[in-house]
Amino acid sequence: MFLVLVLLSFTLLVGDGASRPRNVDVGAIFSVGTLHGDVTSVAMKAAEDDVNSDPIFLGVSRLRIMTYDAKRNGFLTIMGALQFMETDAVAIIGPQTSIMAHVLSHLANELNVPMLSFTALDPSLSPLQFPFFVQTAPSDLFLMRAIAEMISYYGWSDVIALYNDDDNSRNGITALGDELEGRRCKISYKAVLPLDVVITSPREIIDELVKIQRMESRVIIVNTFPKTGVMIFEEAQKLGMMEKGYVWIATPWLTSLLDSVIPLPPKIAESIRGVLALRSHTPNSRKKRDFVARWNKLSNGTIGLNVYGLYAYDSVWIIARAVKTLLDSGANISFSSDPKLNSMTRGGSLNLNALSIFDQGSQLRDYIVNTKMSGLTGPIQFLPDRSMIRPSYDIFNMVDEGVRQIGYWSNHSGLSIIPPESLYNKPSNRSSSNQHLNNVTWPGGTSETPRGWVFPNNGRRLRIGVPDRASFKDFVSRVDGSNKVHGYAIDVFEAAVKLISYPVPHEFILFGDGHKNPNFNEFVNNVTTGVFDAVVGDIAIVTKRTRIVDFTQPYIESGLVVVAPVTKLNDTPWAFLRPFTPPMWAITAAFFLIVGSVIWILEHRTNDEFRGPPRKQIVTILWFSFSTMFFSHRENTVSTLGRLVLLIWLFVVLIITSSYTASLTSILTVQQLNSPIKGVDTLISSNGRVGFQVGSYAENYMIDELNIARSRLVPLGSPKEYATALQNGTVAAIVDERPYVDLFLSEFCGFAIRGQEFTRSGWGFAFPRDSPLAVDMSTAILGLSETGQLQKIHDKWLSKSNCSNLNGSESVEDSEQLKLRSFWGLFLVCGIACFIALFIYFFMIVRDFCRHNKPEEEAATVPSPESSRSKTLLTFLAYFDEKEEETKRRLKRKRIDDHSVRPSRPL
C-alpha cells in the first residue's frame, strides 16, 4: 500500500508539473547597505528557503526571489521594476520608499503585477487609485493616530513636526495634523529637512533646530529615517534641547535602529535619553521565537533583527500562498503583450515590447488581499479598505539602562499597559479614564510630565491688550495719563500670574482713546489677528466671543440686569395694610362674618349669649368672631359643633396672623421700593426708552434676543449720564452688566435693580484658541478664589457705597404681600367645616321639628295647601327661634295635657 501511495503521488506531481512553471519569479527592490535593505534581504532569503523546503507546497514549482539593488536612487528603482516586468515576475516586493511606490504603482496597474510593500506606508497610497499596490504592514495613518492619542493623553495641544521632504514623511505628518485637529490640538510649525539621501552635513538640521528653540511648543515629532534621525538628536543635544521641558517623539525609525545596531554607539545612546518611540506591535508566538533564534545564523551576526524583517518574511509567504492557490485552481501563469506599448514602439528605439501584461495578475492580487494566515507578525488579514487587521504599536522610553516599554496602542482600545491581544475579546473602550501608560523618564531625567510649551525665546514680551475706559475706571484705567494701568481686573491678572510656576513676561498695551469706551467685540477680535497675545479687562464671556478665543475661568460673576428709578413705600401711616392684598383683606373679613353667622345659627337655640334683640345678636356675632383671635377659651362656651368650627377657624386665623406679622416685620425693617418697571418683561412690553453702556454687548443682546427696537435704545457713556438720563426721564430704565450696576448704585441713590438677572455669564481674560496659558491662568484664578485673595481684591476696588443698599429690592406688591392664592386652601377647609356643621345642625332641627310638631286633627274645614305650607314654615321659624329649654318645657306640658284628657279605659 505504501508503494502504491508513493507511486500515485509521484504520478500526480509529474502530471501536474507538466502545466506548472519550473520557477515562479518574484522581484524585490531594496537598497542594499541601508538598515531596512540589509534586514529585508536576509529575511526574504529565509522565507524563500522555507517555502521551497516543502516539496509539496508548490509541487514541482519553486519560488525564486530576485533582489535588485536600487542604491537609494529613484531612477535605478524604476529601472529595476522595468527589469522585473520584462522578465515576467508575478509580483514585486517593494519599493522601499513611498516616492517610488507612487511612480511604480502606475506601472503595476498597467501590467497587472501585484506590488507589496511593508516600508512604503504612506497613507495617501489609496487602493482605489493603486489597486495593485498592497501594504503588508499597518499604514502610517494608524501610527499618526497613536501619536495623536499620546499627545492628547498627556494634555499637550501644540506640537512641532520635524521631517524629510519626501512623500512618506510629508504625508504622514499631514495625517498627524488631521488626527490632532479632531482632538483640539495642532501642529504649530513644520520643520522640513532635505531628503535623507542628500543630507551630507548637519547645517540644515541645525538651522531648523535653532528656529524650533525660539518657538513656544516643546513637543517635537521626528518622522524621518535613521541617518537623519541620529543627526537630529546629536545636534539637539549640543544645542541643549535634550534637557528638562522638551518632549521628543520618534516614529519607528528609531526602534528599528535600536533593534538592528547592536551594540548602539554610546554617543547615540546618550543623545536619545528621555525620547519616546513607537514600533509596530507583533505578538509573541512560538513561530516568532523560533525565527528570532535562527536570526544570528541567518545574518551571520552582521545585523540585528527588526520588525521590518518580520514583515519581509511574512510578505514572501503571502505571495507564496497566493501563488499556491492560483496554481491549485488550475490556472496557468502566462503573459501577453500590451497593445498600448506596441503602438508606442513602432518606429522607435525603446524596447517596450519586452514589457508584458500578467494575464492572471488580477486573480493573484485577489488571492493576496484575501489572505488569512498566522505569520511572524501575528494574524494576517486585510480589511475591505486593504488596511491590515488590528494595527497596534509598542511604546518605548529611552532611559539610561537602555529601552523601557511603557505601554501599547491599538486601534481597538487605544493606550494601555497590557498587550492588545488580551483586549480584543472585550468591547472597545476608548474613554479617557481607560487610557493608561506607565511612568516616563523625560529629557533631563525628570519624571514630571512637561507642560509642553514655554514662552517663545525671542526676546519679546507678551502683548496684553487692556481697554482704555472712559467710565467705570475702578475695573481698569490708565494711571495719570501714563501708559501704566491699574484696577480690579489688573490686580486679578497680576495675582494669577504670580501663582503660575513659570515666568510670564508681559506688557500692557492700551486699546481705545480714553474718551469713550472701546468696542469690546473689536477688542477681543484683536487676539485672533495677532495684534495682542491676550486681552485683560472687564470682558464678558459671551457665545460669539468664545467661538474665536479661549477664555479663562471667570474671575467675577456677571449678567444683564435692569435699573430704574424707585420710590420708597415705608414712609406712610398705612404701611400696616400692605401685608395683605385687597382681595385678601376682603375674604378674611368676609370669613369673620361667615364664621360668626355659623356660630350664631348653631348656638341661637341653646346659648343665652346669642339671644335677644336683633341688634344685640349682631353685636354678639361680630364680637364673638373677632374675639376668637385673642381669646381661644371662647370655644368652651359653645356646643360641640360650634367648638369644631371655632377650632378650625382658630387654626386658620393663627396661620394668617403669623404670616401677617412676618410680612409686616419685613416691610417695616427692609426698604420697599416702587417702580412701574418690575423687570425685563415689563421693560419689553413698555414703550419707554432703554439706556445701555457704550461698547457693551447689551445693545446687540436687546436687539437680537429681546427684540427691542433699535430706536428705543439710548447709548450712555458714564455713571453720571446714567443718573441724569434716569432722573429726567430720558430713559425709563438701563440695561447693563451686574458689576457695572453695583458700582453705579454705590454712588448714585434713588435707583435700584428691578427683577432678577436675565442672563448668566462672567468676566474672564481672553487668549488665542488652544492657548495653554489660558488653562494655567484658569487654574490660578481658582486658586485665588479658594484662598480668599480674589475676594480681598474685590473688596479693595468695589466695596464702597454712598447709599443704603437698595440692590435687588422689589416692590411690596411683588415680594412681601400675602396673596389670596396662598391661603385659599385654608379658607376652603374652614368653609367646608362650616357647611358640614350647618348641615348636621339643620338635619337635627328638622328631625326634632317633624317629631314634636305633628299637625293636630281639625274637624273643621280642611285648609288650602298654600295656607298649610305657610303655616308650617312660620311654625318652623318660630320653633327655630325658640330657645331649646322653652321647647322642652312646652313639649312636656303638652304630653301632660294629652295624658289628662285621655278617656278612661272601660272595666
mmCIF file of N, CA, C and O in Angstrom, residues 416-461:
data_model
loop_
_atom_site.group_PDB
_atom_site.id
_atom_site.type_symbol
_atom_site.label_atom_id
_atom_site.label_comp_id
_atom_site.label_asym_id
_atom_site.label_seq_id
_atom_site.Cartn_x
_atom_site.Cartn_y
_atom_site.Cartn_z
ATOM 1 N N SER A 416 -2.818 51.504 26.471
ATOM 2 C CA SER A 416 -2.984 50.553 27.574
ATOM 3 C C SER A 416 -1.610 50.070 28.022
ATOM 4 O O SER A 416 -0.605 50.256 27.324
ATOM 5 N N ILE A 417 -1.582 49.458 29.179
ATOM 6 C CA ILE A 417 -0.332 48.902 29.710
ATOM 7 C C ILE A 417 -0.338 47.379 29.633
ATOM 8 O O ILE A 417 0.558 46.735 30.169
ATOM 9 N N ILE A 418 -1.347 46.816 28.997
ATOM 10 C CA ILE A 418 -1.387 45.375 28.776
ATOM 11 C C ILE A 418 -1.437 45.124 27.276
ATOM 12 O O ILE A 418 -1.924 45.958 26.511
ATOM 13 N N PRO A 419 -0.931 43.990 26.810
ATOM 14 C CA PRO A 419 -0.852 43.728 25.366
ATOM 15 C C PRO A 419 -2.227 43.804 24.704
ATOM 16 O O PRO A 419 -3.238 43.382 25.280
ATOM 17 N N PRO A 420 -2.293 44.334 23.487
ATOM 18 C CA PRO A 420 -3.589 44.500 22.802
ATOM 19 C C PRO A 420 -4.329 43.193 22.584
ATOM 20 O O PRO A 420 -5.561 43.168 22.620
ATOM 21 N N GLU A 421 -3.593 42.083 22.339
ATOM 22 C CA GLU A 421 -4.270 40.833 22.030
ATOM 23 C C GLU A 421 -5.134 40.334 23.192
ATOM 24 O O GLU A 421 -6.074 39.566 22.984
ATOM 25 N N SER A 422 -4.839 40.793 24.414
ATOM 26 C CA SER A 422 -5.658 40.393 25.560
ATOM 27 C C SER A 422 -6.926 41.239 25.676
ATOM 28 O O SER A 422 -7.775 40.957 26.521
ATOM 29 N N LEU A 423 -7.044 42.266 24.838
ATOM 30 C CA LEU A 423 -8.213 43.154 24.897
ATOM 31 C C LEU A 423 -9.162 42.963 23.723
ATOM 32 O O LEU A 423 -10.261 43.513 23.732
ATOM 33 N N TYR A 424 -8.750 42.197 22.709
ATOM 34 C CA TYR A 424 -9.569 42.088 21.505
ATOM 35 C C TYR A 424 -10.891 41.372 21.760
ATOM 36 O O TYR A 424 -11.866 41.580 21.023
ATOM 37 N N ASN A 425 -10.938 40.525 22.781
ATOM 38 C CA ASN A 425 -12.176 39.811 23.086
ATOM 39 C C ASN A 425 -13.123 40.629 23.955
ATOM 40 O O ASN A 425 -14.221 40.170 24.276
ATOM 41 N N LYS A 426 -12.702 41.835 24.352
ATOM 42 C CA LYS A 426 -13.528 42.702 25.176
ATOM 43 C C LYS A 426 -14.075 43.842 24.322
ATOM 44 O O LYS A 426 -13.482 44.204 23.303
ATOM 45 N N PRO A 427 -15.186 44.442 24.723
ATOM 46 C CA PRO A 427 -15.717 45.593 23.958
ATOM 47 C C PRO A 427 -14.719 46.738 23.955
ATOM 48 O O PRO A 427 -13.990 46.961 24.927
ATOM 49 N N SER A 428 -14.679 47.455 22.854
ATOM 50 C CA SER A 428 -13.775 48.601 22.747
ATOM 51 C C SER A 428 -14.158 49.679 23.748
ATOM 52 O O SER A 428 -15.332 50.028 23.882
ATOM 53 N N ASN A 429 -13.167 50.190 24.465
ATOM 54 C CA ASN A 429 -13.398 51.254 25.453
ATOM 55 C C ASN A 429 -12.339 52.328 25.245
ATOM 56 O O ASN A 429 -11.210 52.199 25.701
ATOM 57 N N ARG A 430 -12.710 53.419 24.559
ATOM 58 C CA ARG A 430 -11.755 54.480 24.260
ATOM 59 C C ARG A 430 -11.934 55.686 25.185
ATOM 60 O O ARG A 430 -11.446 56.776 24.888
ATOM 61 N N SER A 431 -12.644 55.512 26.291
ATOM 62 C CA SER A 431 -12.853 56.626 27.214
ATOM 63 C C SER A 431 -11.524 57.052 27.824
ATOM 64 O O SER A 431 -10.590 56.254 27.958
ATOM 65 N N SER A 432 -11.438 58.323 28.211
ATOM 66 C CA SER A 432 -10.182 58.855 28.763
ATOM 67 C C SER A 432 -9.780 58.140 30.043
ATOM 68 O O SER A 432 -8.590 57.971 30.318
ATOM 69 N N SER A 433 -10.752 57.695 30.824
ATOM 70 C CA SER A 433 -10.421 57.012 32.083
ATOM 71 C C SER A 433 -9.831 55.626 31.843
ATOM 72 O O SER A 433 -9.232 55.046 32.748
ATOM 73 N N ASN A 434 -9.974 55.105 30.629
ATOM 74 C CA ASN A 434 -9.459 53.774 30.322
ATOM 75 C C ASN A 434 -8.120 53.825 29.590
ATOM 76 O O ASN A 434 -7.595 52.801 29.192
ATOM 77 N N GLN A 435 -7.551 55.027 29.404
ATOM 78 C CA GLN A 435 -6.273 55.172 28.713
ATOM 79 C C GLN A 435 -5.145 55.257 29.749
ATOM 80 O O GLN A 435 -5.188 56.099 30.649
ATOM 81 N N HIS A 436 -4.153 54.399 29.616
ATOM 82 C CA HIS A 436 -3.090 54.347 30.617
ATOM 83 C C HIS A 436 -1.741 54.085 29.954
ATOM 84 O O HIS A 436 -1.644 53.325 28.984
ATOM 85 N N LEU A 437 -0.695 54.722 30.510
ATOM 86 C CA LEU A 437 0.692 54.428 30.174
ATOM 87 C C LEU A 437 1.497 54.458 31.468
ATOM 88 O O LEU A 437 1.125 55.155 32.424
ATOM 89 N N ASN A 438 2.575 53.717 31.486
ATOM 90 C CA ASN A 438 3.432 53.719 32.674
ATOM 91 C C ASN A 438 4.247 55.011 32.745
ATOM 92 O O ASN A 438 4.281 55.808 31.802
ATOM 93 N N ASN A 439 4.915 55.196 33.879
ATOM 94 C CA ASN A 439 5.697 56.412 34.098
ATOM 95 C C ASN A 439 6.821 56.539 33.080
ATOM 96 O O ASN A 439 7.373 55.542 32.592
ATOM 97 N N VAL A 440 7.171 57.790 32.785
ATOM 98 C CA VAL A 440 8.174 58.101 31.762
ATOM 99 C C VAL A 440 9.316 58.883 32.401
ATOM 100 O O VAL A 440 9.091 59.730 33.266
ATOM 101 N N THR A 441 10.531 58.596 31.961
ATOM 102 C CA THR A 441 11.675 59.436 32.301
ATOM 103 C C THR A 441 11.901 60.372 31.118
ATOM 104 O O THR A 441 12.287 59.939 30.030
ATOM 105 N N TRP A 442 11.629 61.648 31.328
ATOM 106 C CA TRP A 442 11.672 62.624 30.246
ATOM 107 C C TRP A 442 13.084 63.183 30.073
ATOM 108 O O TRP A 442 13.954 62.944 30.927
ATOM 109 N N PRO A 443 13.334 63.894 28.992
ATOM 110 C CA PRO A 443 14.645 64.525 28.827
ATOM 111 C C PRO A 443 15.009 65.363 30.053
ATOM 112 O O PRO A 443 14.165 66.057 30.621
ATOM 113 N N GLY A 444 16.271 65.283 30.434
ATOM 114 C CA GLY A 444 16.711 65.955 31.644
ATOM 115 C C GLY A 444 16.601 65.085 32.875
ATOM 116 O O GLY A 444 16.962 65.508 33.979
ATOM 117 N N GLY A 445 16.067 63.845 32.713
ATOM 118 C CA GLY A 445 15.980 62.915 33.832
ATOM 119 C C GLY A 445 14.788 63.124 34.748
ATOM 120 O O GLY A 445 14.674 62.462 35.772
ATOM 121 N N THR A 446 13.870 64.013 34.409
ATOM 122 C CA THR A 446 12.725 64.278 35.273
ATOM 123 C C THR A 446 11.596 63.284 35.007
ATOM 124 O O THR A 446 11.429 62.800 33.891
ATOM 125 N N SER A 447 10.827 62.991 36.063
ATOM 126 C CA SER A 447 9.653 62.126 35.920
ATOM 127 C C SER A 447 8.362 62.937 35.860
ATOM 128 O O SER A 447 7.286 62.371 35.685
ATOM 129 N N GLU A 448 8.464 64.237 35.993
ATOM 130 C CA GLU A 448 7.304 65.116 35.920
ATOM 131 C C GLU A 448 6.974 65.414 34.455
ATOM 132 O O GLU A 448 7.845 65.825 33.692
ATOM 133 N N THR A 449 5.727 65.190 34.090
ATOM 134 C CA THR A 449 5.324 65.397 32.701
ATOM 135 C C THR A 449 5.520 66.857 32.300
ATOM 136 O O THR A 449 4.978 67.754 32.951
ATOM 137 N N PRO A 450 6.283 67.133 31.258
ATOM 138 C CA PRO A 450 6.461 68.525 30.815
ATOM 139 C C PRO A 450 5.138 69.137 30.388
ATOM 140 O O PRO A 450 4.255 68.440 29.886
ATOM 141 N N ARG A 451 4.999 70.437 30.585
ATOM 142 C CA ARG A 451 3.761 71.095 30.165
ATOM 143 C C ARG A 451 3.704 71.258 28.647
ATOM 144 O O ARG A 451 2.653 71.537 28.095
ATOM 145 N N GLY A 452 4.838 71.079 27.970
ATOM 146 C CA GLY A 452 4.831 71.032 26.512
ATOM 147 C C GLY A 452 4.983 72.361 25.816
ATOM 148 O O GLY A 452 4.920 72.410 24.591
ATOM 149 N N TRP A 453 5.189 73.443 26.541
ATOM 150 C CA TRP A 453 5.346 74.737 25.887
ATOM 151 C C TRP A 453 6.043 75.691 26.834
ATOM 152 O O TRP A 453 6.052 75.511 28.047
ATOM 153 N N VAL A 454 6.629 76.703 26.256
ATOM 154 C CA VAL A 454 7.239 77.797 27.007
ATOM 155 C C VAL A 454 6.958 79.076 26.234
ATOM 156 O O VAL A 454 6.473 79.051 25.105
ATOM 157 N N PHE A 455 7.248 80.202 26.854
ATOM 158 C CA PHE A 455 7.135 81.440 26.103
ATOM 159 C C PHE A 455 8.266 81.504 25.089
ATOM 160 O O PHE A 455 9.396 81.112 25.373
ATOM 161 N N PRO A 456 7.948 81.972 23.896
ATOM 162 C CA PRO A 456 8.974 81.999 22.838
ATOM 163 C C PRO A 456 10.230 82.719 23.292
ATOM 164 O O PRO A 456 10.165 83.795 23.887
ATOM 165 N N ASN A 457 11.369 82.092 22.994
ATOM 166 C CA ASN A 457 12.663 82.669 23.382
ATOM 167 C C ASN A 457 13.151 83.601 22.276
ATOM 168 O O ASN A 457 14.181 83.386 21.652
ATOM 169 N N ASN A 458 12.325 84.660 22.063
ATOM 170 C CA ASN A 458 12.707 85.606 21.018
ATOM 171 C C ASN A 458 12.849 87.028 21.554
ATOM 172 O O ASN A 458 12.868 87.994 20.788
ATOM 173 N N GLY A 459 12.918 87.167 22.870
ATOM 174 C CA GLY A 459 13.126 88.471 23.478
ATOM 175 C C GLY A 459 11.903 89.346 23.527
ATOM 176 O O GLY A 459 11.971 90.477 23.992
ATOM 177 N N ARG A 460 10.749 88.854 23.086
ATOM 178 C CA ARG A 460 9.536 89.666 23.066
ATOM 179 C C ARG A 460 8.625 89.281 24.213
ATOM 180 O O ARG A 460 8.391 88.110 24.486
ATOM 181 N N ARG A 461 8.112 90.283 24.896
ATOM 182 C CA ARG A 461 7.160 90.039 25.966
ATOM 183 C C ARG A 461 5.763 89.809 25.378
ATOM 184 O O ARG A 461 5.485 90.209 24.248
#
